[in-house]
Amino acid sequence: MDDNSYKPSDFIREIIKEDLKTNRYGGHVHTRFPPEPNGYLHIGHAKSICLNFGIAEEFKGLCNLRFDDTNPTKEEAEYVESIKEDVKWLGFDWDGREFYASDYFEQMYQYAIQLIKDGKAYVCDLSSDELREYRGTLTIPGKESPYRNRSVEENLYLFERMRTGEFEDGSRTLRAKIDMSSGNINMRDPVIYRILDTEHHRTGNKWCIYPMYDFAHCISDSIEKITHSICTLEFEDHRPLYDWFLDQLNLYHPRQIEFARLNISHTVLSKRKLVELVEKGYVRGWDDPRMPTIAGMRRRGYTPESIRNFSQRIGVAKRESIVDVALLEHCLREDLNKRAPRVMAVLRPLRVVIENYPEDLVEEIEAINNPEDPSMGTRRIPFSKYIYIEKEDFMEHPPEKFFRLAPGREVRLRYAYFIKCIGVVKDEKTGEVLELHCTYDPATKGGNAPDGRKVKATLHWVSAPHSIEVEVHLYEHLFTVPNPGDYEDFMAYINPQSLQVLNSCKVEPNLLNAKSGEIFQFERLGYFCVDPDSRNGKLVFNRTATLKDEWTNIMKRQKKDK
RNA sequence: UGGGGCGUAGACAAAUGGCAAGUCAGGAGACUUUGGAUCUCCCAUUUAGAGGUUCGAAUCCUCUCGCCCCAGCCA
């Protein structure tokens, strides 16, 4: 799928290879991606998706998409659709194996009855507060429920009545009878069914009791004949329970393997924090291009390939870590560099009059669409006496190492001519540079001087009368600190500059019919994609990523030295 | 302080008793009609620490230290 030769190797793949060698699962590999449909997918989920689907592909196995929909108070059908869209967009295909934990509710109910019959589960009348008290603490063992030793008959009768809706929400639970003194709190007679008289997005009002995760997940895996059930580290403590249910029920037994979830610098990935960003209006929604959600990244201009490549390069391990967002951006640039057509755009226009260029002449200049890929061809760009260049490409008093335009200095206009600055028009009061006067050398057409003289800089430009005015959204990291998740008041570290809207940017006329989602490289500036909010007559571009830029590094260093 | 995990460079991450990979970031240079891309070089005498076993230890043993997770009728 990805055309790089990097072969992932990690402890999970090692385990699978070993299981294949020992024929533990009959030579099959079958994974699953099990999202709860209660929110939008983010880059952390992408890691899991790439892991599960990727492993299935590599080992010629299968990966199911299974919605873990056991809590109707939190889940909605809307999320199911967005999750499917995101997984598909990332380039993975569950090939019709779209399952739901709720598909197995009846079967789970029967397994619960079996547990009761075997004396391994009981109906408990403790309230949630009492349950908490009886559970004990990290250092103090729990106490056994007074209902723990009800007869099988009574348990069966009561559980039946829980199902038929005779009891109030929360008034009773079905609990596994394990060990109240276990050091692992999950084993202290965990709840396996709770009463929740709530409509479910798929089963409607058929049920008023719903299984808990620990019970539902292992059984779902077992029913689907999953071989390797890959989940995140916080479920490590649950593995003994996972194993216990399947052992007691004597069911086909997949192997649960835990890995460290993804963290990325300068952003947050926890559901709670992401919700807060949206609800408090710090971003414009779940698909705001600053969000680390799949939808946000898609709108920002990320490609599925770049995300998949990133997932591969960060590896899989049990050590908790924060991946530098620069690695993600690197993967993005690497992909976009190969595929994005180049185009010229000026974000902060500075008008330039070319004094010795004929007033009415318009030349069509040929430009290469992508130097990385000659098959993408060339295009023509109009050139005239009046052009715009980038404000920051001119300095009246240039510091050392600033190679661009300055009074008396000659530079190249990309694909066009050498120009020399001969005059600066400034606002008398503010001193702001309003306009530049230059001359051009007709002999340098195309960008080379026949006499062999060199210039130190090449500037991008657009012809003023032919340019299109567009809006551009510049994005920076959402947070100013690398690890906002470490702070309870993480909102205090939001980057006030994370969005900057520029309204009078000028782009070359070839962009007139650019379509939503199309990605371009604005030469020397970065990658930009057309936002879906673009309207006729007003294109909106999102800056997907900046280009790496030696000059900004130089400035940063100088700042630091001071 | 009960239970479960994890400590390799600024950030990821390999190495499975035999010369501490690779990537990102950073630095130096070459090249360049994008200060982009590309190319070259540099960036861990040492694997949280201390002991021990061994011809040989990131890897095995012992102890110590640090970090993360668990007390939802959430997943």
PDB file of C-alpha atoms (C1' of nucleotides) in Angstrom, chain A residues 131-143 180-186 188, chain B residues 1-3 70-72:
ATOM      1  CA  LEU A 131     -21.111  -0.671  45.794  1.00  0.00           C
ATOM      2  CA  ARG A 132     -18.315   1.839  45.974  1.00  0.00           C
ATOM      3  CA  GLU A 133     -18.017   1.370  49.711  1.00  0.00           C
ATOM      4  CA  TYR A 134     -17.975  -2.383  49.441  1.00  0.00           C
ATOM      5  CA  ARG A 135     -15.374  -2.266  46.722  1.00  0.00           C
ATOM      6  CA  GLY A 136     -12.672  -1.137  49.144  1.00  0.00           C
ATOM      7  CA  THR A 137      -9.727   0.987  48.070  1.00  0.00           C
ATOM      8  CA  LEU A 138      -6.362   0.524  46.471  1.00  0.00           C
ATOM      9  CA  THR A 139      -4.917  -0.641  49.756  1.00  0.00           C
ATOM     10  CA  ILE A 140      -7.990  -1.998  51.543  1.00  0.00           C
ATOM     11  CA  PRO A 141      -9.654  -5.154  50.238  1.00  0.00           C
ATOM     12  CA  GLY A 142     -13.350  -5.075  49.390  1.00  0.00           C
ATOM     13  CA  LYS A 143     -16.197  -6.628  51.347  1.00  0.00           C
ATOM     14  CA  MET A 180     -13.427  -9.091  46.607  1.00  0.00           C
ATOM     15  CA  SER A 181      -9.933  -9.151  48.057  1.00  0.00           C
ATOM     16  CA  SER A 182      -8.084  -9.105  44.761  1.00  0.00           C
ATOM     17  CA  GLY A 183      -5.348  -6.539  44.408  1.00  0.00           C
ATOM     18  CA  ASN A 184      -6.785  -5.898  40.969  1.00  0.00           C
ATOM     19  CA  ILE A 185      -9.918  -3.891  41.612  1.00  0.00           C
ATOM     20  CA  ASN A 186     -11.418  -5.033  38.331  1.00  0.00           C
ATOM     21  CA  ARG A 188     -13.683  -7.416  42.875  1.00  0.00           C
TER      22      ARG A 188
ATOM     23  C1'   U B   1       1.339   1.739  51.035  1.00  0.00           C
ATOM     24  C1'   G B   2      -2.514  -3.088  47.133  1.00  0.00           C
ATOM     25  C1'   G B   3      -2.351  -4.521  41.924  1.00  0.00           C
ATOM     26  C1'   C B  70      -6.641   1.235  38.297  1.00  0.00           C
ATOM     27  C1'   A B  71     -11.205   2.593  43.648  1.00  0.00           C
ATOM     28  C1'   G B  72     -17.746   4.392  36.793  1.00  0.00           C
TER      29        G B  72
END
